Short mmCIF file of C-alpha atoms in Angstrom, two decimals:
data_model
loop_
_atom_site.label_atom_id
_atom_site.label_comp_id
_atom_site.label_asym_id
_atom_site.label_seq_id
_atom_site.Cartn_x
_atom_site.Cartn_y
_atom_site.Cartn_z
CA MET A 56 -32.15 -16.55 56.06
CA SER A 57 -31.79 -14.04 53.27
CA GLY A 58 -34.67 -11.69 52.59
CA VAL A 59 -34.88 -12.80 48.94
CA TYR A 60 -34.47 -16.56 49.49
CA PRO A 61 -37.70 -18.20 48.33
CA GLY A 62 -38.90 -19.74 51.58
CA ALA A 63 -42.43 -21.01 52.17
CA THR A 64 -43.65 -17.81 53.82
CA LEU A 65 -42.05 -15.58 51.22
CA MET A 66 -43.55 -17.62 48.37
CA GLY A 67 -46.96 -18.02 50.02
CA THR A 68 -47.66 -14.41 50.93
CA PRO A 69 -47.55 -12.97 47.37
CA GLU A 70 -49.42 -16.05 46.13
CA LEU A 71 -52.33 -15.29 48.49
CA VAL A 72 -52.80 -11.86 46.94
CA ASN A 73 -52.06 -13.02 43.36
CA ILE A 74 -48.75 -11.19 42.90
CA PRO A 75 -46.29 -13.03 40.63
CA TYR A 76 -43.03 -13.85 42.41
CA ASP A 77 -40.84 -12.20 39.76
CA LYS A 78 -42.75 -8.92 40.11
CA TYR A 79 -42.52 -9.15 43.91
CA LEU A 80 -38.79 -9.89 43.69
CA LYS A 81 -38.13 -6.88 41.43
CA PHE A 82 -40.04 -4.64 43.83
CA THR A 83 -38.22 -6.05 46.86
CA LEU A 84 -34.79 -5.73 45.25
CA LYS A 85 -35.42 -2.04 44.51
CA ILE A 86 -36.22 -1.43 48.17
CA LEU A 87 -33.29 -3.53 49.42
CA GLY A 88 -30.92 -1.80 46.99
CA THR A 89 -32.03 1.61 48.22
CA LEU A 90 -31.64 0.56 51.87
CA LEU A 91 -28.18 -0.86 51.15
CA PHE A 92 -27.11 2.40 49.51
CA VAL A 93 -28.45 4.51 52.40
CA ALA A 94 -26.73 2.24 54.94
CA ALA A 95 -23.43 2.49 53.05
CA VAL A 96 -23.65 6.29 53.02
CA ILE A 97 -24.42 6.40 56.76
CA ILE A 98 -21.51 4.09 57.52
CA ALA A 99 -19.17 6.15 55.33
CA VAL A 100 -20.22 9.48 56.87
CA ALA A 101 -20.48 8.34 60.51
CA PRO A 102 -16.82 8.94 61.48
CA TYR A 103 -16.91 12.48 60.09
CA ILE A 104 -19.99 13.55 62.03
CA GLY A 105 -18.88 11.97 65.29
CA ILE A 106 -21.17 8.95 65.55
CA VAL A 107 -18.24 6.51 65.77
CA ARG A 108 -14.56 7.03 66.43
#
């Protein structure tokens, strides 16, 4: 299941602490975007620093 798919747990947790889902989603997408960028950089640099062949 995707991390941003609105499942019951994902919808219920912010609701318990009174965080609107759109605000939670914007916050989560910023974090996921940053992690995706960092992962892409690591994958791109890995062959040059000898992590993978």
